[in-house]
Short mmCIF file of C-alpha atoms in Angstrom, two decimals:
data_model
loop_
_atom_site.label_atom_id
_atom_site.label_comp_id
_atom_site.label_asym_id
_atom_site.label_seq_id
_atom_site.Cartn_x
_atom_site.Cartn_y
_atom_site.Cartn_z
CA GLN W 98 57.36 -139.97 -5.95
CA VAL W 99 58.06 -136.71 -4.69
CA GLN W 100 55.83 -133.42 -4.34
CA LEU W 101 56.25 -129.95 -4.37
CA VAL W 102 53.90 -127.49 -3.20
CA GLU W 103 54.13 -123.80 -3.43
CA SER W 104 52.05 -121.23 -1.71
CA GLY W 105 52.04 -117.49 -1.00
CA GLY W 106 51.76 -115.93 -4.12
CA GLY W 107 48.88 -113.07 -4.90
CA LEU W 108 48.46 -109.31 -6.06
CA VAL W 109 50.54 -106.95 -4.44
CA GLN W 110 51.12 -103.17 -5.09
CA ALA W 111 54.63 -102.25 -6.29
CA GLY W 112 56.87 -102.01 -3.23
CA GLY W 113 55.33 -104.25 -1.24
CA SER W 114 56.29 -107.66 -0.25
CA LEU W 115 55.37 -111.07 -0.46
CA ARG W 116 56.97 -114.40 0.85
CA LEU W 117 56.53 -117.63 -1.47
CA SER W 118 56.75 -121.27 0.59
CA CYS W 119 57.79 -124.45 -0.95
CA ALA W 120 57.03 -127.70 0.67
CA ALA W 121 58.43 -130.98 -0.28
CA SER W 122 57.04 -134.27 0.52
CA GLY W 123 56.99 -137.74 -0.65
CA ARG W 124 60.11 -140.47 -1.28
CA ILE W 125 62.87 -138.21 0.04
CA PHE W 126 66.56 -139.30 1.16
CA ARG W 127 68.11 -135.96 1.01
CA ILE W 128 67.19 -132.61 -0.87
CA ASN W 129 70.23 -130.95 -2.46
CA ALA W 130 70.00 -127.39 -3.84
CA MET W 131 66.56 -126.00 -4.04
CA GLY W 132 65.82 -123.01 -6.18
CA TRP W 133 62.94 -120.65 -7.33
CA TYR W 134 62.87 -119.74 -10.87
CA ARG W 135 59.72 -117.53 -12.89
CA GLN W 136 58.61 -117.26 -16.54
CA ALA W 137 56.55 -113.88 -17.48
CA PRO W 138 54.15 -114.21 -20.21
CA GLY W 139 56.19 -114.35 -23.79
CA LYS W 140 59.42 -115.20 -22.00
CA GLN W 141 61.77 -118.25 -21.14
CA ARG W 142 62.03 -119.53 -17.47
CA GLU W 143 64.56 -117.90 -15.68
CA LEU W 144 66.38 -118.52 -12.31
CA VAL W 145 65.52 -116.09 -9.48
CA ALA W 146 67.43 -117.80 -6.74
CA ARG W 147 69.01 -120.79 -5.47
CA ILE W 148 70.04 -122.42 -2.30
CA THR W 149 72.57 -125.04 -1.52
CA SER W 150 71.92 -127.99 1.07
CA GLY W 151 74.83 -126.07 3.00
CA GLY W 152 72.97 -122.72 2.42
CA SER W 153 75.06 -121.17 -0.10
CA THR W 154 73.16 -118.80 -1.95
CA ASN W 155 73.02 -117.13 -5.38
CA TYR W 156 70.54 -114.81 -7.08
CA ALA W 157 69.80 -113.44 -10.44
CA ASP W 158 71.37 -109.57 -10.72
CA SER W 159 67.79 -108.26 -10.99
CA VAL W 160 66.61 -109.39 -7.69
CA LYS W 161 70.05 -108.85 -5.62
CA GLY W 162 69.10 -106.81 -2.53
CA ARG W 163 65.29 -107.41 -2.74
CA PHE W 164 64.55 -111.14 -2.61
CA THR W 165 66.12 -113.85 -0.01
CA ILE W 166 65.96 -117.20 -0.39
CA SER W 167 66.15 -119.63 2.80
CA ARG W 168 65.57 -123.00 3.76
CA ASP W 169 64.83 -125.14 6.55
CA ASN W 170 66.27 -128.67 6.02
CA ALA W 171 64.19 -130.36 8.73
CA LYS W 172 60.71 -129.54 6.92
CA ASN W 173 61.92 -130.00 3.53
CA THR W 174 60.92 -126.47 2.76
CA VAL W 175 62.53 -123.32 0.92
CA TYR W 176 61.23 -119.88 1.24
CA LEU W 177 61.46 -116.82 -1.10
CA GLN W 178 61.02 -113.20 0.95
CA MET W 179 60.49 -110.65 -2.01
CA ASN W 180 60.52 -107.27 -0.95
CA SER W 181 60.45 -103.95 -3.03
CA LEU W 182 58.37 -105.88 -5.64
CA LYS W 183 58.44 -104.13 -8.97
CA PRO W 184 55.72 -104.52 -11.84
CA GLU W 185 58.38 -106.60 -14.02
CA ASP W 186 58.56 -109.26 -11.14
CA THR W 187 55.21 -110.13 -12.24
CA ALA W 188 55.34 -113.99 -13.24
CA VAL W 189 54.47 -117.62 -12.45
CA TYR W 190 57.13 -118.55 -9.87
CA TYR W 191 58.02 -121.85 -9.56
CA CYS W 192 59.87 -124.32 -6.95
CA ASN W 193 62.55 -126.77 -7.77
CA ALA W 194 64.33 -129.30 -6.08
CA GLY W 195 67.38 -131.91 -6.61
CA VAL W 196 65.99 -134.90 -4.79
CA VAL W 197 67.89 -138.22 -3.86
CA THR W 198 65.33 -140.80 -3.24
CA SER W 199 67.53 -143.36 -1.68
CA SER W 200 70.53 -144.24 0.23
CA TYR W 201 71.35 -147.19 -2.28
CA SER W 202 71.76 -144.62 -4.97
CA SER W 203 73.40 -141.18 -5.54
CA LEU W 204 71.16 -140.26 -8.59
CA VAL W 205 69.79 -136.54 -8.09
CA TYR W 206 66.04 -136.03 -9.68
CA ALA W 207 65.00 -132.74 -10.40
CA TYR W 208 61.58 -131.91 -9.16
CA TRP W 209 59.25 -128.96 -10.09
CA GLY W 210 56.33 -127.35 -8.36
CA GLN W 211 52.92 -126.47 -10.01
CA GLY W 212 53.61 -122.52 -10.09
CA THR W 213 52.08 -119.64 -8.02
CA GLN W 214 51.17 -116.44 -9.61
CA VAL W 215 52.97 -113.52 -8.30
CA THR W 216 51.20 -110.22 -9.67
CA VAL W 217 53.11 -106.64 -8.98
CA SER W 218 50.30 -103.68 -9.93
CA SER W 219 52.19 -100.25 -10.59
#
């Protein structure tokens, strides 16, 4: 099995910054894309940012220019630097990873972290 453990959430004032981390551990042969999603109360989960194993990134329009996703492949860890935070960024943030668990198979399994709360006060 694979576990994703997120950290770095919290309460911050509008205009402030937070850095989220997500470390993957367990039966990992290779991690393909990793990403951050968020879900606000009463809303559907949405993609915030995604990064491939080669470092290509894409972002939701609402966070472009404010958030930066990065990863450390040696540590199986993905980060989300969030700057200029707004109250509408308030949500539970989830880490996601596409994991290949064996060198004998090309199957990619999607794993999710437990979520970390980000609250931005106005």
